[in-house]
Amino acid sequence: MGSKNKPVNWHSISVEDVLKQLKTGKDGLSEEEAKKRLEQYGPNKIREQKLVSGWDILFRQLRGFFNIVLYVALAIAIWAAKVPDAVFIAAILVINTTLSFYQEYKASRAMEALKEFLVATVKVVRGGESREIEVDEVVPGDVLDLEEGEKAPADARLLEVHALRVDESTLTGESTPVDKEMKQAEEKADLGDRTDMVYAGTTIVRGTARAVVTATAMETELGKIAAALEETETPPTSFEIEVDSLSKHITIGILCLVVGVALLLYLRHAMPIADIAIFSLSLGVGAIPESLPVVLSFALAMGAQQMAHRKALARRLAIVESLGSIDVIGSDKTGTLTKNEMTVQALYLPGHGVFHVTGEGYDPNHGEIEHLHEGKQQALMRLLQAVTMCNNAKQTTKDGKETYLGDPTEIALLVVAEKGGHDIAETLSKYPRLDEIPFTSDRQMMTTIHEVDGKKMAILKGAPEVILERCTHVYEDGHTEPMTDKERNEIKSVLEDLEGDALRVLAVATHELSDGAADSADAIEKDIRFLGLTGMIDPPRPEVRNAIAEARGAGIGTLMITGDHAITAAAIAGRLGMGQKAVSGSDVEAMSDDELHDKVEEIDIVARATPMTKLRVLQALRANKHFAAMTGDGVNDSPALKQADVGVAMGLRGTDAAKEASGMILLDDNYATIVSAIEEGRRIFDNIRKFVNYLLTCNVGEVLMVMLGALWGLPPVTAIMVLWVNILTDVLPAIALGVDPANPGLMKRKPRPHDEPILNKPLLWTTIFIGVKKGFMLFLVFLAGYYWLGKNLPGSERIEYAQTMAFTGIILYSFVRIFVIRTFDTLTFWSNPWLVISLGVAVILQVFIIYCPEVHDFFGLQRLGFAAWGLLAGMAVTAGFLGVWISNWITTWAGSVIDTSGSA
């Protein structure tokens, strides 16, 4: 077949030849044949950029800047015959590389694992039956059913088209959608001129089609492009740029301090060059938070995984960080605030009034049409027949059970038809469809054309006001009469009653087409006769009311944007505890930009909204400095999803175009999931601030202590001690802080400003003041050990005792920093077991190296007595109280509330 053998110009041969060469038919492949072809051609997947291997990550870590610094230090130690230093530096190299490798490897695999949460599906015809399969399972010869909003899963030749228009910009760069037709293209036609083909990755923006697959995976036109672009690198996000800039500024600042220390050691103390080099390099490695970018990526990746488990899939890592700034959510109603389980509850027939329908869900055996008797049977059957024929939902079987495939609204119409005793299969067989004018958001109706008793019959369904405007006649008691003003007013009155009960209402009409009549949509859809109304309900999701209340408490507003009438939308909003001030889409369009900017702050509901209405509302919100999330599911929602600060697509009912334009996909289409994702985003950013706070204040204090020692003339720590502190206090606790649970008060705070950097002013001043405090306190501990507690020790033991106290003080102070930061949380000590474990391991290791004879000599340590531990404990308690006091002082002085992530 053409996909693997000699290339075939599928666009320039007849449909019959296409089917013949592909060895398939209009009824599609059998399941057995499809399985064989899947084995032959492989999964329908575009080969993605090769995942970075573990070896590549390891080699990149070995080539890292800070490892190179350690290589230099190791070489100097070996050259100077400082064996203990050389051994320890080598050990630090191994430990540091291992931990960094683990974090980066885990982060890269975490994002790859998220792809498993989103499985794309497509409708195919196999063995004459329509069914839904995963896109990966599509094979050459499969027959596809394509609808508006879907992305073509493979290259395919058209078999049927109904007003089909395709966006091929991904392939051709042409921004204007292309109208497709059955006419065979020329053999030498360019890709953009092959109007009888659809190509993988292009999007159906209007209409429907049936097509036979000619190529899959890398054999498609998209696959050929992908093969040429495999080496293209993704540019960094703004958040990644900020993190990189922050790391560079911190590195430069600390390196300046380290250079100052080196100069002091040389000029004031005439220390040997080799010792100065080893010490300075070790201090630089220990003081500079080189793990910051990796820890940040690790935290974001773990947050993205947590979000996915809560049914929110972040398509880009930076979205996780952005979620914490959302202050307004523009949400669709159907399926997001509601269940998207449409059930017809009322039918209206002219002259017979309203019939109530019982039961919920998609089981026709649960419920019935009440008060139905022979006198109304004919009119009812005409209505049920119409909603069955003007319908793209399908009856199918799945796992041996009869089910439905299609739009929930259309499924509800098939279910009510069955409740009324209507035989769907018989109707569709007896009255074949000849053509279709698809539903669009602009037209707000759908028309199908059928052969009925040898004549052409058009059946229309759609928004009541659109259908009624075109109706000139009414079908009543088995015959057609001109529609009077009285009848039109009665229909409008019933419509208001049904919508007042929060029902979504569709009107149904027919038009018998005469021979030779024009076949344009305008001609077909005018002078039609009214059949009736269907009213259906989509009940609110039970969890959404609490989610909206939680969002409100977190300073996040909710704006309902729906295509339904204001009355229906307000009824649902009332049940959800939302405000009920509504405007229509036409009201929005009539407003000037300035007027909309003023009024958008007061609006709760935008009813009868179009995608362009949604886009204007979004633009008004952003003009008012809101950081907005906007939901969407249709092709025309793509502009709003792209322009939103966080575009949220629906994973269940969303079109491929909407998903591609979004930053986040809801796997359950649930509003409550957006709120959960925002909470997760806030948690992650809080944790990022926590470990930036922790790393900077601790490291600045250590460098200041060493600088004070250089000025004084005594070294408070050795190179080995600095490197040990780096492993013990910088890496493990920072990782543990990155997975801290959410603060219980997290969703009671206002959103953070979206342009606020990680190192904001309160955190910057915290770093300066707490760092200075730590540096002086640690140096005082060192002096106390040297001039007081260790003054009677002989020779080098005196300085070693003081260094042991300063060394241990650094470890203890790091733990105090964590507890001070957490005093501004409402988390318990045991709420993060990883943090408890990391601190426990650090304490055990520190005590071990002090009191184990074989080890403390290697580090140049002395056993500490009770007086030393008492002094260290007093320092820790004092440091804790001072840390809290300084934090509160900065709060007042800076005039800004320091939350848990910016606490001192």
Coordinates of N, CA and C in Angstrom, one line a residue, residues 275-365:
D275 N 46.6 26.6 49.8 CA 45.5 26.6 50.8 C 44.4 27.6 50.5
I276 N 44.9 28.8 50.1 CA 43.9 29.8 49.7 C 43.0 29.4 48.6
A277 N 43.6 28.8 47.6 CA 42.8 28.3 46.4 C 41.8 27.2 46.8
I278 N 42.3 26.2 47.5 CA 41.4 25.2 48.0 C 40.3 25.7 48.8
F279 N 40.6 26.6 49.8 CA 39.6 27.1 50.6 C 38.6 28.0 49.9
S280 N 39.1 28.9 49.0 CA 38.2 29.8 48.3 C 37.3 29.0 47.3
L281 N 37.9 28.1 46.6 CA 37.0 27.3 45.7 C 36.0 26.5 46.5
S282 N 36.3 25.9 47.6 CA 35.4 25.2 48.4 C 34.3 26.1 49.0
L283 N 34.7 27.3 49.4 CA 33.7 28.2 49.9 C 32.8 28.6 48.8
G284 N 33.3 28.9 47.6 CA 32.4 29.2 46.5 C 31.4 28.2 46.2
V285 N 31.9 26.9 46.2 CA 31.0 25.8 45.9 C 29.9 25.7 47.0
G286 N 30.4 25.8 48.2 CA 29.5 25.6 49.4 C 28.5 26.8 49.5
A287 N 28.9 28.0 49.2 CA 28.1 29.1 49.5 C 27.1 29.4 48.3
I288 N 27.5 29.2 47.1 CA 26.7 29.5 45.9 C 25.6 28.4 45.8
P289 N 24.3 28.7 45.8 CA 23.3 27.7 45.7 C 23.2 27.2 44.3
E290 N 24.2 26.4 43.9 CA 24.2 25.9 42.5 C 23.1 24.9 42.2
S291 N 22.5 24.4 43.2 CA 21.4 23.4 43.0 C 20.0 24.2 42.7
L292 N 20.0 25.5 42.9 CA 18.8 26.2 42.8 C 18.0 25.9 41.5
P293 N 18.5 26.1 40.3 CA 17.7 25.8 39.1 C 17.2 24.4 39.0
V294 N 18.0 23.4 39.5 CA 17.6 22.0 39.4 C 16.5 21.8 40.4
V295 N 16.7 22.3 41.7 CA 15.6 22.2 42.7 C 14.3 22.8 42.3
L296 N 14.4 24.0 41.6 CA 13.2 24.6 41.1 C 12.5 23.8 40.1
S297 N 13.2 23.3 39.1 CA 12.6 22.4 38.1 C 12.0 21.2 38.7
F298 N 12.7 20.6 39.7 CA 12.2 19.4 40.4 C 10.9 19.7 41.1
A299 N 10.9 20.9 41.8 CA 9.6 21.2 42.5 C 8.5 21.5 41.5
L300 N 8.7 22.1 40.4 CA 7.7 22.4 39.4 C 7.2 21.1 38.8
A301 N 8.1 20.2 38.5 CA 7.8 18.9 37.9 C 6.9 18.1 38.8
M302 N 7.3 18.0 40.1 CA 6.6 17.3 41.1 C 5.2 17.9 41.3
G303 N 5.1 19.3 41.2 CA 3.8 19.9 41.3 C 3.0 19.6 40.1
A304 N 3.5 19.5 38.9 CA 2.8 19.2 37.7 C 2.2 17.8 37.9
Q305 N 3.0 16.9 38.4 CA 2.5 15.5 38.6 C 1.3 15.5 39.6
Q306 N 1.5 16.2 40.7 CA 0.4 16.3 41.7 C -0.9 16.9 41.0
M307 N -0.7 17.9 40.2 CA -1.9 18.5 39.5 C -2.5 17.4 38.6
A308 N -1.7 16.7 37.9 CA -2.3 15.6 37.0 C -3.1 14.6 37.8
H309 N -2.6 14.3 39.0 CA -3.4 13.3 39.8 C -4.7 13.9 40.3
R310 N -4.7 15.3 40.3 CA -6.0 15.9 40.6 C -6.7 16.4 39.4
K311 N -6.4 15.7 38.2 CA -7.1 15.9 36.9 C -6.8 17.2 36.2
A312 N -5.7 17.8 36.5 CA -5.3 19.1 35.7 C -4.0 18.8 35.1
L313 N -3.9 18.8 33.8 CA -2.6 18.6 33.1 C -2.0 19.8 32.6
A314 N -0.8 20.2 33.2 CA -0.1 21.4 32.7 C 0.7 21.0 31.5
R315 N 0.4 21.8 30.4 CA 1.1 21.5 29.1 C 2.5 22.1 29.1
R316 N 2.8 23.1 30.0 CA 4.1 23.7 30.1 C 4.4 23.8 31.6
L317 N 5.7 23.6 31.9 CA 6.1 23.6 33.4 C 5.8 24.9 34.0
A318 N 6.1 26.0 33.3 CA 5.9 27.3 33.8 C 4.5 27.7 34.2
I319 N 3.5 26.9 33.7 CA 2.1 27.2 34.0 C 1.9 26.9 35.5
V320 N 2.6 25.9 36.1 CA 2.4 25.6 37.5 C 2.7 26.8 38.3
E321 N 3.7 27.6 38.0 CA 4.0 28.8 38.8 C 3.0 29.9 38.5
S322 N 2.5 30.0 37.3 CA 1.5 31.0 37.0 C 0.2 30.9 37.7
L323 N -0.2 29.7 38.0 CA -1.5 29.5 38.6 C -1.8 30.3 39.9
G324 N -0.7 30.5 40.6 CA -0.9 31.2 41.9 C -1.3 32.6 41.8
S325 N -1.2 33.2 40.6 CA -1.5 34.6 40.4 C -2.9 34.8 39.8
I326 N -3.6 33.8 39.5 CA -5.0 33.9 38.9 C -5.9 34.6 39.9
D327 N -6.6 35.7 39.4 CA -7.6 36.3 40.3 C -9.0 36.4 39.7
V328 N -9.2 35.8 38.5 CA -10.5 35.7 38.0 C -10.5 34.5 37.0
I329 N -11.6 33.7 37.1 CA -11.8 32.6 36.2 C -13.0 32.8 35.3
G330 N -12.8 32.9 34.0 CA -13.9 32.9 33.1 C -14.3 31.5 32.7
S331 N -15.4 31.0 33.1 CA -15.7 29.6 32.9 C -17.0 29.4 32.0
D332 N -16.9 28.4 31.2 CA -18.0 27.9 30.5 C -19.0 27.3 31.5
K333 N -20.3 27.3 31.1 CA -21.3 26.6 32.0 C -21.3 25.1 31.8
T334 N -21.7 24.8 30.5 CA -22.0 23.4 30.2 C -20.8 22.5 30.4
G335 N -20.9 21.5 31.3 CA -19.8 20.5 31.4 C -18.7 20.9 32.4
T336 N -18.6 22.2 32.7 CA -17.6 22.7 33.6 C -18.2 23.0 34.9
L337 N -19.2 23.9 34.9 CA -20.0 24.2 36.1 C -21.1 23.1 36.3
T338 N -21.5 22.5 35.2 CA -22.5 21.5 35.2 C -22.0 20.1 34.8
K339 N -22.8 19.1 34.9 CA -22.4 17.7 34.7 C -22.1 17.3 33.3
N340 N -22.7 18.1 32.4 CA -22.7 17.7 30.9 C -23.3 16.3 30.7
E341 N -24.4 16.1 31.4 CA -25.2 14.9 31.2 C -26.6 15.4 30.9
M342 N -26.8 15.8 29.7 CA -28.1 16.4 29.3 C -29.2 15.3 29.3
T343 N -30.4 15.7 29.8 CA -31.5 14.9 29.9 C -32.7 15.7 29.5
V344 N -33.5 15.3 28.5 CA -34.7 16.0 28.1 C -35.7 15.8 29.2
Q345 N -36.3 17.0 29.6 CA -37.3 16.9 30.7 C -38.6 17.5 30.2
A346 N -38.7 18.1 29.1 CA -39.9 18.6 28.6 C -39.9 18.7 27.1
L347 N -41.1 18.4 26.5 CA -41.4 18.5 25.0 C -42.6 19.4 24.8
Y348 N -42.5 20.3 23.9 CA -43.7 21.1 23.6 C -44.1 20.9 22.2
L349 N -45.4 20.6 22.0 CA -46.0 20.4 20.7 C -47.1 21.5 20.6
P350 N -47.1 22.2 19.5 CA -48.1 23.3 19.2 C -49.5 22.6 19.3
G351 N -50.4 23.3 20.1 CA -51.8 22.8 20.2 C -52.0 21.7 21.2
H352 N -50.9 21.1 21.7 CA -50.9 20.1 22.7 C -50.3 20.4 24.1
G353 N -49.5 21.5 24.1 CA -48.9 21.9 25.3 C -47.6 21.2 25.6
V354 N -47.2 21.2 26.9 CA -45.9 20.7 27.3 C -46.1 19.3 27.9
F355 N -45.2 18.3 27.5 CA -45.1 17.0 28.0 C -43.9 16.9 28.9
H356 N -44.1 16.4 30.1 CA -42.9 16.2 31.0 C -42.3 14.8 30.8
V357 N -41.0 14.8 30.8 CA -40.3 13.5 30.6 C -39.5 13.2 31.9
T358 N -39.7 12.0 32.4 CA -39.0 11.5 33.6 C -37.7 10.8 33.4
G359 N -36.9 10.6 34.4 CA -35.7 9.9 34.3 C -34.5 10.8 34.1
E360 N -33.3 10.3 34.4 CA -32.1 11.0 34.1 C -31.1 10.1 33.5
G361 N -30.1 10.7 32.8 CA -29.0 9.9 32.2 C -29.4 9.4 30.8
Y362 N -28.6 8.5 30.3 CA -28.7 8.0 29.0 C -29.3 6.7 28.8
D363 N -30.0 6.2 29.8 CA -30.7 4.9 29.7 C -32.2 5.2 29.4
P364 N -32.6 4.8 28.2 CA -34.0 5.1 27.8 C -35.0 4.3 28.6
N365 N -34.6 3.2 29.3 CA -35.5 2.5 30.1 C -35.8 3.1 31.4

